[in-house]
Amino acid sequence: MAKIAYILLCHKDPAGIIAQANRLTAAGDCLSIHFDARASAADYRQIFEALKDNPAVVFARRRQKCGWGEWSLVEATLEALKAAVGAFPRATHFYMLSGDCMPIKSAEYAWAFVEREDVDYIESFDFFRSDWIRTGIREERLIYRHFFNERSQKKWFYRSLAWQQRLGLKRKVPADLAMQIGSQWWCLRRRSVESLLDFIARRRDVLRFFRRSWIPDETFFQTLIRHLVPDSEIRSRTLTFLIFTDYGMPVSFHNDHYALLLGQDYLFARKISPDALSLKQRLGELYTRRGQRFQISDEGRNLFRFVTGRGRIGRRYAPRFWENDASLGRERLLLMVTCRKWHVAKRLSARIRNVTGLHCVDYLFNEDQTALPDLGGIQTTLEKRTRHRRALVRMLYDYWQTDRMLFCIDPASVELMQDFYKDKAEVRLLEIECAFSDQDLIGHARRTGLAGHATAPEVMDQLLQTIRYDLAFESEQIRECDFPGYTRMSERQSEAANARALADFLDIPLGQALNIVSTSHLFTD
């Protein structure tokens, strides 16, 4: 049976560390603690006195003064790891934690999870080819020597780097190592840890190399485990759920994230906000619970991108260079139909095509599978279509030899609508308002990856409120643009009212418009 030895690096909150230690060891696991030597001596004494008689707790023999991005973090981890290997001979796995981590599954679930496959869990991606590093220096982390801390000694850090670059003082990566990078929150099997400790005892050159690299806790273990363990025995992922913002900062979780966290396919989460006392209490009680079942939905990161992305979608205020003099033409009429329920807009588009013979295209800039003629490759991807939007539409006019065309567009694509309205052509917009039941919104959330079939009801309730508000916001945003030639159809309106709106939009007789909208299943889901 699995027995996990947790490697805990911490520097504050002695009461929280004591509670964490008691909780983890009460479930049957063990813990090795490294408490930062820079932190309060009184705090360390409080932790030591409270836990010294617990046989499942051990302390690192030497405490390091830790600095973010420095080798000291790796050294502290190694000290705690060595203490755990020696003190807990029955430990089968070693799991790296910080003081900001909390379990989001029970111990029972965690043991079954690590026993499921005989593998190590550690993120490890090619250092030079992957895009794991989002901001800051990249290969400079390795090929130059770092003597100063970028956060506390910024001037000297970059001055030293500039001097080495000017003097050509690059150094070589150890020839037998393929440098890797990934999260520092890993879970390793005992034999992998023992192989690693034996390797670094023999290879002092490797230690010297990493000692002067920058942020080695993201490269040291990742590189050596990939070097020592067969690829088939490594899962390149962390078992700790964490999210980073666009600026590379970790997201904190709060009291109302309990249901969300339990649904993620991870064993722990960080960072838990220091003020999330209720969340900490509930997660603490969860770890020792027996018979707890979990529904894994794993939508957390998609949800974060969705919620934080609202209102942060970029705008542009000048034409792209390829769009200069790329007008559709003053003599042409462009008709846009926007509706969140794509199938409703497609049905209307098909009816318009059949009744009037107008050339209609379904969701030209939103759906990969939209049927289009061969236009020399510009139509092949959504990225190309959007980048060359006016050129694409102009080519469609020319291909069909027409001056009137209609396409469907998603309500979120307001920037595209605004761009076409700036053209010299006559542009009109028809918005179709639909009613959305909770089941409609749940289906939308699942299709877009915001939720899964196992998403907790509490999470789904909060998500539905957000989506419903988002839909209302999109419609309001379109109206606030005050587009000329804007008309509106609605599921709540009579067929006569919708026919008048469509007749104005298409500039066709009312009887013909009524024939189009009278289809019985236009708004049917």
Short mmCIF file of C-alpha atoms in Angstrom, two decimals:
data_model
loop_
_atom_site.label_atom_id
_atom_site.label_comp_id
_atom_site.label_asym_id
_atom_site.label_seq_id
_atom_site.Cartn_x
_atom_site.Cartn_y
_atom_site.Cartn_z
CA MET A 1 0.00 0.00 0.00
CA ALA A 2 1.21 3.50 -0.82
CA LYS A 3 2.67 5.66 1.93
CA ILE A 4 3.47 9.26 1.05
CA ALA A 5 6.25 11.31 2.62
CA TYR A 6 5.47 14.97 2.10
CA ILE A 7 8.37 17.38 1.61
CA LEU A 8 7.17 20.68 3.05
CA LEU A 9 9.03 23.93 2.33
CA CYS A 10 7.68 26.80 4.44
CA HIS A 11 8.65 30.13 5.97
CA LYS A 12 5.62 31.47 7.88
CA ASP A 13 2.32 30.63 9.59
CA PRO A 14 3.53 28.21 12.31
CA ALA A 15 -0.04 27.43 13.41
CA GLY A 16 -0.97 26.47 9.85
CA ILE A 17 2.11 24.28 9.45
CA ILE A 18 1.40 22.47 12.73
CA ALA A 19 -2.20 21.89 11.66
CA GLN A 20 -1.07 20.66 8.24
CA ALA A 21 1.45 18.26 9.81
CA ASN A 22 -1.08 16.83 12.26
CA ARG A 23 -3.64 16.43 9.51
CA LEU A 24 -1.33 14.63 7.06
CA THR A 25 0.21 12.34 9.65
CA ALA A 26 -3.18 11.52 11.26
CA ALA A 27 -4.24 9.99 7.94
CA GLY A 28 -1.18 7.71 7.98
CA ASP A 29 1.39 9.63 5.96
CA CYS A 30 4.61 11.30 7.07
CA LEU A 31 6.23 14.70 6.69
CA SER A 32 9.67 16.26 6.36
CA ILE A 33 9.80 19.99 7.12
CA HIS A 34 12.26 22.62 6.00
CA PHE A 35 11.56 25.97 7.66
CA ASP A 36 13.42 28.88 6.04
CA ALA A 37 16.43 29.99 8.09
CA ARG A 38 15.58 33.61 7.23
CA ALA A 39 12.24 33.29 9.03
CA SER A 40 11.50 33.93 12.68
CA ALA A 41 13.44 31.77 15.14
CA ALA A 42 10.48 31.93 17.52
CA ASP A 43 8.18 30.55 14.80
CA TYR A 44 10.57 27.67 14.17
CA ARG A 45 10.75 26.84 17.89
CA GLN A 46 6.95 26.84 18.05
CA ILE A 47 6.75 24.35 15.17
CA PHE A 48 9.55 22.18 16.50
CA GLU A 49 8.15 21.99 20.05
CA ALA A 50 4.68 21.13 18.79
CA LEU A 51 5.83 18.35 16.44
CA LYS A 52 9.06 16.94 17.91
CA ASP A 53 7.26 14.01 19.55
CA ASN A 54 5.35 13.05 16.42
CA PRO A 55 7.17 10.01 14.98
CA ALA A 56 5.79 10.75 11.50
CA VAL A 57 7.45 14.19 11.38
CA VAL A 58 11.12 14.91 10.74
CA PHE A 59 12.99 18.20 10.28
CA ALA A 60 15.71 19.00 7.75
CA ARG A 61 19.10 18.67 9.42
CA ARG A 62 20.39 21.94 7.97
CA ARG A 63 18.14 24.92 7.37
CA GLN A 64 18.91 27.10 4.36
CA LYS A 65 18.35 30.83 3.93
CA CYS A 66 16.06 30.68 0.93
CA GLY A 67 15.65 33.27 -1.81
CA TRP A 68 13.20 33.12 -4.68
CA GLY A 69 14.88 31.88 -7.86
CA GLU A 70 18.05 30.83 -6.04
CA TRP A 71 19.83 27.51 -5.61
CA SER A 72 18.97 27.70 -1.91
CA LEU A 73 15.44 26.45 -2.69
CA VAL A 74 16.83 23.31 -4.32
CA GLU A 75 19.28 22.83 -1.45
CA ALA A 76 16.46 23.17 1.07
CA THR A 77 14.43 20.59 -0.86
CA LEU A 78 17.39 18.18 -0.94
CA GLU A 79 17.92 18.57 2.82
CA ALA A 80 14.27 17.75 3.53
CA LEU A 81 14.34 14.92 1.00
CA LYS A 82 17.43 13.30 2.54
CA ALA A 83 15.85 13.53 6.00
CA ALA A 84 12.66 11.87 4.74
CA VAL A 85 14.48 9.04 2.94
CA GLY A 86 16.43 8.23 6.10
CA ALA A 87 13.57 8.59 8.58
CA PHE A 88 10.77 6.88 6.67
CA PRO A 89 11.98 3.61 5.09
CA ARG A 90 8.39 2.52 4.35
CA ALA A 91 7.55 5.65 2.34
CA THR A 92 6.80 4.71 -1.27
CA HIS A 93 6.35 8.24 -2.68
CA PHE A 94 7.75 11.68 -1.93
CA TYR A 95 5.46 14.63 -2.63
CA MET A 96 6.70 18.23 -2.76
CA LEU A 97 4.50 20.82 -0.99
CA SER A 98 4.62 24.44 0.12
CA GLY A 99 3.01 26.05 3.14
CA ASP A 100 0.34 27.49 0.78
CA CYS A 101 -0.80 24.05 -0.39
CA MET A 102 -3.89 22.21 0.81
CA PRO A 103 -5.28 18.78 -0.09
CA ILE A 104 -8.29 18.74 -2.40
CA LYS A 105 -8.78 14.98 -2.17
CA SER A 106 -8.84 12.51 0.72
CA ALA A 107 -5.75 10.53 1.73
CA GLU A 108 -7.61 7.40 0.65
CA TYR A 109 -8.05 8.84 -2.84
CA ALA A 110 -4.39 10.01 -2.98
CA TRP A 111 -3.04 6.57 -2.10
CA ALA A 112 -5.19 4.89 -4.74
CA PHE A 113 -4.16 7.51 -7.30
CA VAL A 114 -0.37 7.05 -6.90
CA GLU A 115 -0.78 3.26 -6.81
CA ARG A 116 -2.72 3.27 -10.09
CA GLU A 117 0.46 3.53 -12.17
CA ASP A 118 4.07 2.83 -11.31
CA VAL A 119 5.27 6.24 -12.51
CA ASP A 120 6.69 9.59 -11.39
CA TYR A 121 4.63 12.77 -11.70
CA ILE A 122 6.82 15.71 -12.65
CA GLU A 123 6.43 18.34 -15.35
CA SER A 124 9.39 18.18 -17.72
CA PHE A 125 9.45 19.95 -21.07
CA ASP A 126 12.37 20.68 -23.37
CA PHE A 127 13.97 23.83 -21.96
CA PHE A 128 15.03 25.35 -25.26
CA ARG A 129 12.12 24.34 -27.50
CA SER A 130 9.04 24.58 -25.29
CA ASP A 131 7.13 27.77 -24.53
CA TRP A 132 6.89 27.00 -20.81
CA ILE A 133 8.64 30.27 -19.90
CA ARG A 134 6.16 33.08 -20.52
CA THR A 135 8.12 36.16 -19.43
CA GLY A 136 11.69 37.16 -18.60
CA ILE A 137 15.02 35.70 -19.66
CA ARG A 138 15.14 32.20 -21.14
CA GLU A 139 18.40 30.47 -22.12
CA GLU A 140 20.25 33.14 -20.12
CA ARG A 141 19.05 31.28 -17.04
CA LEU A 142 21.49 28.49 -17.87
CA ILE A 143 24.29 29.68 -20.12
CA TYR A 144 25.42 32.48 -17.78
CA ARG A 145 26.38 32.35 -14.10
CA HIS A 146 24.08 34.10 -11.65
CA PHE A 147 25.52 35.49 -8.42
CA PHE A 148 22.78 38.00 -7.53
CA ASN A 149 19.05 37.73 -6.88
CA GLU A 150 16.94 39.34 -9.61
CA ARG A 151 14.25 40.40 -7.13
CA SER A 152 16.33 41.84 -4.31
CA GLN A 153 19.45 42.88 -6.30
CA LYS A 154 17.95 43.72 -9.68
CA LYS A 155 20.63 46.25 -10.70
CA TRP A 156 23.51 43.87 -9.97
CA PHE A 157 21.67 40.89 -11.45
CA TYR A 158 21.34 42.54 -14.88
CA ARG A 159 24.70 44.29 -14.65
CA SER A 160 26.41 40.94 -14.07
CA LEU A 161 24.47 39.40 -16.95
CA ALA A 162 25.42 42.26 -19.29
CA TRP A 163 29.11 41.97 -18.38
CA GLN A 164 29.13 38.24 -19.12
CA GLN A 165 27.37 38.80 -22.44
CA ARG A 166 29.81 41.54 -23.40
CA LEU A 167 32.82 39.38 -22.51
CA GLY A 168 31.42 36.24 -24.14
CA LEU A 169 31.45 34.25 -20.92
CA LYS A 170 28.88 31.69 -21.96
CA ARG A 171 29.14 28.29 -20.35
CA LYS A 172 28.15 24.89 -21.70
CA VAL A 173 25.30 22.76 -20.40
CA PRO A 174 26.53 19.35 -19.13
CA ALA A 175 26.87 17.33 -22.31
CA ASP A 176 24.98 14.26 -21.12
CA LEU A 177 21.93 16.18 -19.86
CA ALA A 178 18.92 17.22 -21.93
CA MET A 179 17.74 20.30 -20.07
CA GLN A 180 14.11 20.23 -18.98
CA ILE A 181 11.79 22.73 -17.31
CA GLY A 182 8.50 22.48 -15.42
CA SER A 183 6.64 23.00 -12.19
CA GLN A 184 8.56 22.46 -8.95
CA TRP A 185 5.59 20.61 -7.40
CA TRP A 186 6.28 16.94 -8.08
CA CYS A 187 5.55 13.45 -6.73
CA LEU A 188 8.36 10.91 -7.11
CA ARG A 189 8.69 7.22 -6.30
CA ARG A 190 11.23 6.09 -3.73
CA ARG A 191 13.57 4.42 -6.22
CA SER A 192 13.62 7.57 -8.35
CA VAL A 193 14.55 9.71 -5.35
CA GLU A 194 17.27 7.27 -4.30
CA SER A 195 18.68 7.25 -7.85
CA LEU A 196 18.70 11.05 -7.87
CA LEU A 197 20.50 11.31 -4.52
CA ASP A 198 23.07 8.74 -5.64
CA PHE A 199 23.60 10.62 -8.93
CA ILE A 200 24.30 13.99 -7.32
CA ALA A 201 26.66 12.36 -4.82
CA ARG A 202 28.76 11.22 -7.79
CA ARG A 203 28.29 14.20 -10.11
CA ARG A 204 29.52 17.27 -8.30
CA ASP A 205 29.91 18.99 -11.68
CA VAL A 206 26.13 18.90 -12.13
CA LEU A 207 25.61 20.50 -8.72
CA ARG A 208 28.13 23.22 -9.57
CA PHE A 209 26.31 23.95 -12.83
CA PHE A 210 22.86 24.29 -11.28
CA ARG A 211 24.19 26.21 -8.28
CA ARG A 212 24.83 29.22 -10.53
CA SER A 213 21.74 28.90 -12.75
CA TRP A 214 18.65 31.07 -12.29
CA ILE A 215 15.41 29.54 -10.89
CA PRO A 216 16.94 26.03 -10.69
CA ASP A 217 13.93 24.60 -8.83
CA GLU A 218 12.18 24.63 -12.23
CA THR A 219 15.02 22.76 -13.98
CA PHE A 220 17.09 20.67 -11.51
CA PHE A 221 14.72 17.85 -10.57
CA GLN A 222 12.96 18.01 -13.93
CA THR A 223 16.21 17.45 -15.85
CA LEU A 224 17.71 14.78 -13.58
CA ILE A 225 14.56 12.68 -13.26
CA ARG A 226 14.16 12.70 -17.06
CA HIS A 227 17.86 11.67 -17.26
CA LEU A 228 17.56 8.83 -14.72
CA VAL A 229 14.06 7.44 -15.30
CA PRO A 230 12.70 5.92 -18.55
CA ASP A 231 10.22 8.15 -20.38
CA SER A 232 7.54 5.46 -20.08
CA GLU A 233 7.69 5.83 -16.28
CA ILE A 234 7.19 9.62 -16.24
CA ARG A 235 3.94 11.53 -16.45
CA SER A 236 4.82 15.10 -17.40
CA ARG A 237 2.29 16.76 -15.11
CA THR A 238 1.99 17.96 -11.56
CA LEU A 239 -0.52 16.58 -9.05
CA THR A 240 -0.86 20.04 -7.50
CA PHE A 241 -3.53 22.25 -9.07
CA LEU A 242 -2.29 25.77 -9.69
CA ILE A 243 -3.17 28.52 -12.15
CA PHE A 244 -0.98 31.39 -13.29
CA THR A 245 -2.19 34.74 -14.57
CA ASP A 246 -0.99 36.29 -17.84
CA TYR A 247 1.66 38.05 -15.77
CA GLY A 248 3.10 34.81 -14.37
CA MET A 249 1.63 35.26 -10.89
CA PRO A 250 -0.09 32.36 -9.09
CA VAL A 251 -3.83 32.65 -8.55
CA SER A 252 -5.11 32.44 -4.96
CA PHE A 253 -8.16 30.36 -4.06
CA HIS A 254 -10.83 31.56 -1.64
CA ASN A 255 -13.73 30.22 0.42
CA ASP A 256 -16.14 29.96 -2.51
CA HIS A 257 -13.77 27.74 -4.52
CA TYR A 258 -14.34 24.56 -2.47
CA ALA A 259 -16.59 22.74 -4.97
CA LEU A 260 -14.45 23.88 -7.90
CA LEU A 261 -11.24 22.54 -6.32
CA LEU A 262 -12.74 19.14 -5.48
CA GLY A 263 -13.69 18.64 -9.13
CA GLN A 264 -10.14 19.04 -10.47
CA ASP A 265 -7.97 16.06 -11.41
CA TYR A 266 -5.33 16.84 -8.80
CA LEU A 267 -4.50 15.87 -5.21
CA PHE A 268 -3.47 19.28 -3.79
CA ALA A 269 -3.96 22.93 -4.72
CA ARG A 270 -1.97 26.13 -4.25
CA LYS A 271 -2.16 28.94 -3.43
CA ILE A 272 -4.85 28.93 -0.78
CA SER A 273 -5.45 32.49 0.41
CA PRO A 274 -4.35 33.12 4.03
CA ASP A 275 -7.80 34.65 4.62
CA ALA A 276 -9.70 31.61 3.29
CA LEU A 277 -10.20 30.17 6.78
CA SER A 278 -13.42 28.34 5.95
CA LEU A 279 -11.85 26.77 2.86
CA LYS A 280 -8.82 25.62 4.86
CA GLN A 281 -11.02 24.06 7.51
CA ARG A 282 -13.18 22.20 4.99
CA LEU A 283 -10.19 20.93 3.00
CA GLY A 284 -8.43 19.89 6.21
CA GLU A 285 -11.41 17.80 7.29
CA LEU A 286 -11.63 16.32 3.81
CA TYR A 287 -8.17 14.73 3.86
CA THR A 288 -8.90 12.32 6.71
CA ARG A 289 -12.42 11.47 5.54
CA ARG A 290 -13.11 7.86 4.56
CA GLY A 291 -15.35 6.74 1.71
CA GLN A 292 -15.49 10.18 0.07
CA ARG A 293 -16.37 10.03 -3.63
CA PHE A 294 -15.20 12.66 -6.13
CA GLN A 295 -16.65 13.70 -9.48
CA ILE A 296 -13.79 14.89 -11.68
CA SER A 297 -14.73 17.62 -14.16
CA ASP A 298 -11.32 19.32 -14.51
CA GLU A 299 -12.68 22.58 -15.92
CA GLY A 300 -10.76 24.90 -13.60
CA ARG A 301 -8.29 26.43 -16.03
CA ASN A 302 -10.89 26.93 -18.77
CA LEU A 303 -13.14 28.65 -16.25
CA PHE A 304 -10.33 30.95 -15.15
CA ARG A 305 -9.53 31.96 -18.74
CA PHE A 306 -13.22 32.57 -19.43
CA VAL A 307 -13.90 34.68 -16.34
CA THR A 308 -10.70 36.76 -16.50
CA GLY A 309 -10.93 37.17 -20.27
CA ARG A 310 -14.16 39.15 -20.16
CA GLY A 311 -13.42 42.79 -20.81
CA ARG A 312 -9.76 42.10 -21.60
CA ILE A 313 -10.13 41.20 -25.26
CA GLY A 314 -7.87 43.48 -27.28
CA ARG A 315 -9.11 46.25 -29.53
CA ARG A 316 -7.37 47.81 -32.48
CA TYR A 317 -7.74 51.38 -33.67
CA ALA A 318 -5.98 51.37 -37.03
CA PRO A 319 -6.25 49.24 -40.18
CA ARG A 320 -3.76 46.43 -40.73
CA PHE A 321 -1.25 47.10 -43.48
CA TRP A 322 -2.85 44.47 -45.73
CA GLU A 323 -6.22 46.17 -45.34
CA ASN A 324 -5.14 49.53 -46.74
CA ASP A 325 -7.30 50.32 -49.78
CA ALA A 326 -9.08 47.00 -49.19
CA SER A 327 -12.61 48.38 -49.25
CA LEU A 328 -15.40 46.02 -50.25
CA GLY A 329 -16.68 48.77 -52.56
CA ARG A 330 -19.28 51.52 -52.18
CA GLU A 331 -21.72 49.74 -54.46
CA ARG A 332 -21.85 46.57 -52.37
CA LEU A 333 -24.23 45.54 -49.56
CA LEU A 334 -22.95 43.41 -46.68
CA LEU A 335 -25.51 41.77 -44.41
CA MET A 336 -24.48 40.31 -41.04
CA VAL A 337 -26.71 38.06 -38.92
CA THR A 338 -25.64 37.60 -35.29
CA CYS A 339 -27.07 35.07 -32.86
CA ARG A 340 -25.60 33.17 -29.93
CA LYS A 341 -27.61 30.07 -30.89
CA TRP A 342 -25.73 29.24 -34.05
CA HIS A 343 -28.30 26.69 -35.26
CA VAL A 344 -31.03 29.36 -35.25
CA ALA A 345 -28.94 31.74 -37.39
CA LYS A 346 -28.03 28.87 -39.73
CA ARG A 347 -31.68 27.93 -40.20
CA LEU A 348 -32.60 31.52 -41.00
CA SER A 349 -29.63 31.79 -43.36
CA ALA A 350 -30.70 28.61 -45.18
CA ARG A 351 -34.30 29.90 -45.52
CA ILE A 352 -33.06 33.25 -46.87
CA ARG A 353 -30.87 31.43 -49.39
CA ASN A 354 -33.71 29.18 -50.55
CA VAL A 355 -36.36 31.92 -50.80
CA THR A 356 -34.33 34.85 -52.17
CA GLY A 357 -31.31 33.23 -53.83
CA LEU A 358 -28.98 35.48 -51.78
CA HIS A 359 -25.47 34.13 -51.21
CA CYS A 360 -25.23 33.27 -47.48
CA VAL A 361 -22.27 31.97 -45.46
CA ASP A 362 -22.57 30.44 -41.98
CA TYR A 363 -20.29 31.83 -39.24
CA LEU A 364 -17.49 32.76 -41.58
CA PHE A 365 -15.14 33.97 -38.83
CA ASN A 366 -16.18 31.63 -36.01
CA GLU A 367 -16.41 28.08 -37.34
CA ASP A 368 -13.63 26.10 -39.02
CA GLN A 369 -16.03 23.85 -40.91
CA THR A 370 -17.82 26.65 -42.77
CA ALA A 371 -18.25 25.63 -46.43
CA LEU A 372 -16.26 27.98 -48.67
CA PRO A 373 -14.94 27.88 -52.23
CA ASP A 374 -11.22 27.59 -52.86
CA LEU A 375 -9.84 31.13 -52.67
CA GLY A 376 -6.15 30.29 -52.90
CA GLY A 377 -5.68 29.26 -49.25
CA ILE A 378 -6.93 32.41 -47.52
CA GLN A 379 -10.06 30.49 -46.47
CA THR A 380 -8.30 27.49 -44.90
CA THR A 381 -8.08 28.58 -41.25
CA LEU A 382 -9.98 30.90 -38.95
CA GLU A 383 -6.75 32.76 -38.22
CA LYS A 384 -6.22 33.54 -41.92
CA ARG A 385 -9.85 34.48 -42.48
CA THR A 386 -9.86 36.89 -39.54
CA ARG A 387 -6.48 38.39 -40.36
CA HIS A 388 -7.48 39.05 -43.98
CA ARG A 389 -11.16 39.65 -43.28
CA ARG A 390 -11.92 42.31 -45.87
CA ALA A 391 -9.82 40.69 -48.55
CA LEU A 392 -11.66 37.40 -47.94
CA VAL A 393 -15.13 38.95 -48.17
CA ARG A 394 -14.15 40.94 -51.28
CA MET A 395 -12.94 37.71 -52.92
CA LEU A 396 -16.27 36.04 -52.11
CA TYR A 397 -18.14 38.91 -53.81
CA ASP A 398 -15.93 38.48 -56.85
CA TYR A 399 -16.18 34.68 -56.84
CA TRP A 400 -19.99 34.74 -56.83
CA GLN A 401 -20.12 37.84 -59.06
CA THR A 402 -22.60 39.56 -56.77
CA ASP A 403 -22.95 42.84 -54.91
CA ARG A 404 -25.11 41.42 -52.07
CA MET A 405 -23.91 38.88 -49.52
CA LEU A 406 -24.85 37.67 -46.04
CA PHE A 407 -22.80 35.93 -43.39
CA CYS A 408 -23.47 34.85 -39.80
CA ILE A 409 -21.27 36.14 -36.99
CA ASP A 410 -21.02 35.39 -33.29
CA PRO A 411 -22.26 38.17 -30.93
CA ALA A 412 -18.90 38.21 -29.18
CA SER A 413 -17.20 39.33 -32.42
CA VAL A 414 -18.05 42.99 -31.91
CA GLU A 415 -14.61 44.09 -33.09
CA LEU A 416 -15.21 42.39 -36.45
CA MET A 417 -18.61 44.05 -36.77
CA GLN A 418 -17.09 47.45 -36.03
CA ASP A 419 -14.37 46.85 -38.58
CA PHE A 420 -16.81 46.02 -41.36
CA TYR A 421 -18.94 49.04 -40.45
CA LYS A 422 -15.91 51.23 -41.14
CA ASP A 423 -15.90 50.05 -44.74
CA LYS A 424 -17.23 52.14 -47.64
CA ALA A 425 -19.80 49.45 -48.46
CA GLU A 426 -23.33 49.59 -47.05
CA VAL A 427 -23.40 47.34 -43.98
CA ARG A 428 -26.45 46.11 -42.05
CA LEU A 429 -26.73 43.98 -38.93
CA LEU A 430 -29.59 41.72 -37.82
CA GLU A 431 -29.50 40.48 -34.22
CA ILE A 432 -31.60 37.42 -33.33
CA GLU A 433 -32.55 37.28 -29.65
CA CYS A 434 -33.20 33.81 -28.24
CA ALA A 435 -34.44 32.55 -24.88
CA PHE A 436 -31.91 30.49 -22.94
CA SER A 437 -32.95 27.83 -20.46
CA ASP A 438 -30.52 26.48 -17.86
CA GLN A 439 -30.11 23.38 -20.02
CA ASP A 440 -29.12 25.56 -22.99
CA LEU A 441 -26.45 27.25 -20.91
CA ILE A 442 -25.21 23.95 -19.47
CA GLY A 443 -24.86 22.58 -23.01
CA HIS A 444 -22.96 25.72 -24.04
CA ALA A 445 -20.63 25.41 -21.03
CA ARG A 446 -19.87 21.77 -21.84
CA ARG A 447 -19.29 22.42 -25.56
CA THR A 448 -16.84 25.21 -24.82
CA GLY A 449 -14.97 23.29 -22.09
CA LEU A 450 -16.10 25.53 -19.23
CA ALA A 451 -17.78 22.57 -17.55
CA GLY A 452 -17.85 18.81 -17.79
CA HIS A 453 -20.47 16.18 -17.12
CA ALA A 454 -19.10 15.81 -13.59
CA THR A 455 -18.97 19.51 -12.71
CA ALA A 456 -20.30 20.04 -9.17
CA PRO A 457 -23.81 21.61 -8.97
CA GLU A 458 -22.51 24.52 -6.87
CA VAL A 459 -19.90 25.35 -9.52
CA MET A 460 -22.46 24.99 -12.30
CA ASP A 461 -24.91 27.35 -10.56
CA GLN A 462 -22.26 30.07 -10.29
CA LEU A 463 -21.14 29.45 -13.87
CA LEU A 464 -24.68 29.74 -15.26
CA GLN A 465 -25.09 33.14 -13.64
CA THR A 466 -21.84 34.30 -15.22
CA ILE A 467 -22.75 32.98 -18.69
CA ARG A 468 -26.25 34.48 -18.55
CA TYR A 469 -24.78 37.84 -17.63
CA ASP A 470 -22.19 37.46 -20.38
CA LEU A 471 -24.88 36.87 -23.01
CA ALA A 472 -26.80 39.93 -21.86
CA PHE A 473 -23.57 41.95 -21.90
CA GLU A 474 -22.81 40.91 -25.50
CA SER A 475 -26.25 42.00 -26.69
CA GLU A 476 -26.01 45.29 -24.79
CA GLN A 477 -22.56 45.92 -26.23
CA ILE A 478 -23.91 45.50 -29.78
CA ARG A 479 -26.74 47.97 -29.13
CA GLU A 480 -24.39 50.51 -27.57
CA CYS A 481 -22.39 50.55 -30.82
CA ASP A 482 -25.46 52.17 -32.42
CA PHE A 483 -24.78 50.51 -35.77
CA PRO A 484 -26.64 52.04 -38.76
CA GLY A 485 -29.03 49.58 -40.37
CA TYR A 486 -29.35 47.58 -37.12
CA THR A 487 -32.54 45.51 -36.82
CA ARG A 488 -33.66 42.87 -34.37
CA MET A 489 -35.67 39.66 -34.38
CA SER A 490 -36.69 37.91 -31.17
CA GLU A 491 -38.04 34.55 -30.15
CA ARG A 492 -40.47 36.46 -27.92
CA GLN A 493 -41.89 38.54 -30.79
CA SER A 494 -44.73 37.56 -33.10
CA GLU A 495 -44.01 36.25 -36.61
CA ALA A 496 -45.42 39.50 -38.01
CA ALA A 497 -43.00 41.63 -35.99
CA ASN A 498 -40.06 39.41 -36.97
CA ALA A 499 -41.13 39.53 -40.62
CA ARG A 500 -41.16 43.35 -40.59
CA ALA A 501 -37.64 43.39 -39.10
CA LEU A 502 -36.39 40.88 -41.70
CA ALA A 503 -38.04 42.77 -44.56
CA ASP A 504 -36.27 45.96 -43.54
CA PHE A 505 -32.98 44.10 -43.15
CA LEU A 506 -33.06 42.34 -46.52
CA ASP A 507 -35.03 45.04 -48.32
CA ILE A 508 -37.58 42.47 -49.56
CA PRO A 509 -41.42 42.43 -49.66
CA LEU A 510 -43.17 41.73 -46.36
CA GLY A 511 -44.87 38.63 -47.76
CA GLN A 512 -41.53 37.12 -48.73
CA ALA A 513 -40.11 37.89 -45.27
CA LEU A 514 -43.13 36.30 -43.60
CA ASN A 515 -42.57 33.17 -45.70
CA ILE A 516 -39.00 32.99 -44.35
CA VAL A 517 -39.76 33.49 -40.64
CA SER A 518 -42.90 31.35 -40.58
CA THR A 519 -40.90 28.14 -40.56
CA SER A 520 -42.22 26.30 -37.50
CA HIS A 521 -38.88 25.12 -36.13
CA LEU A 522 -36.81 28.32 -36.54
CA PHE A 523 -36.20 28.73 -32.79
CA THR A 524 -36.45 25.04 -31.85
CA ASP A 525 -33.51 23.53 -29.97
#
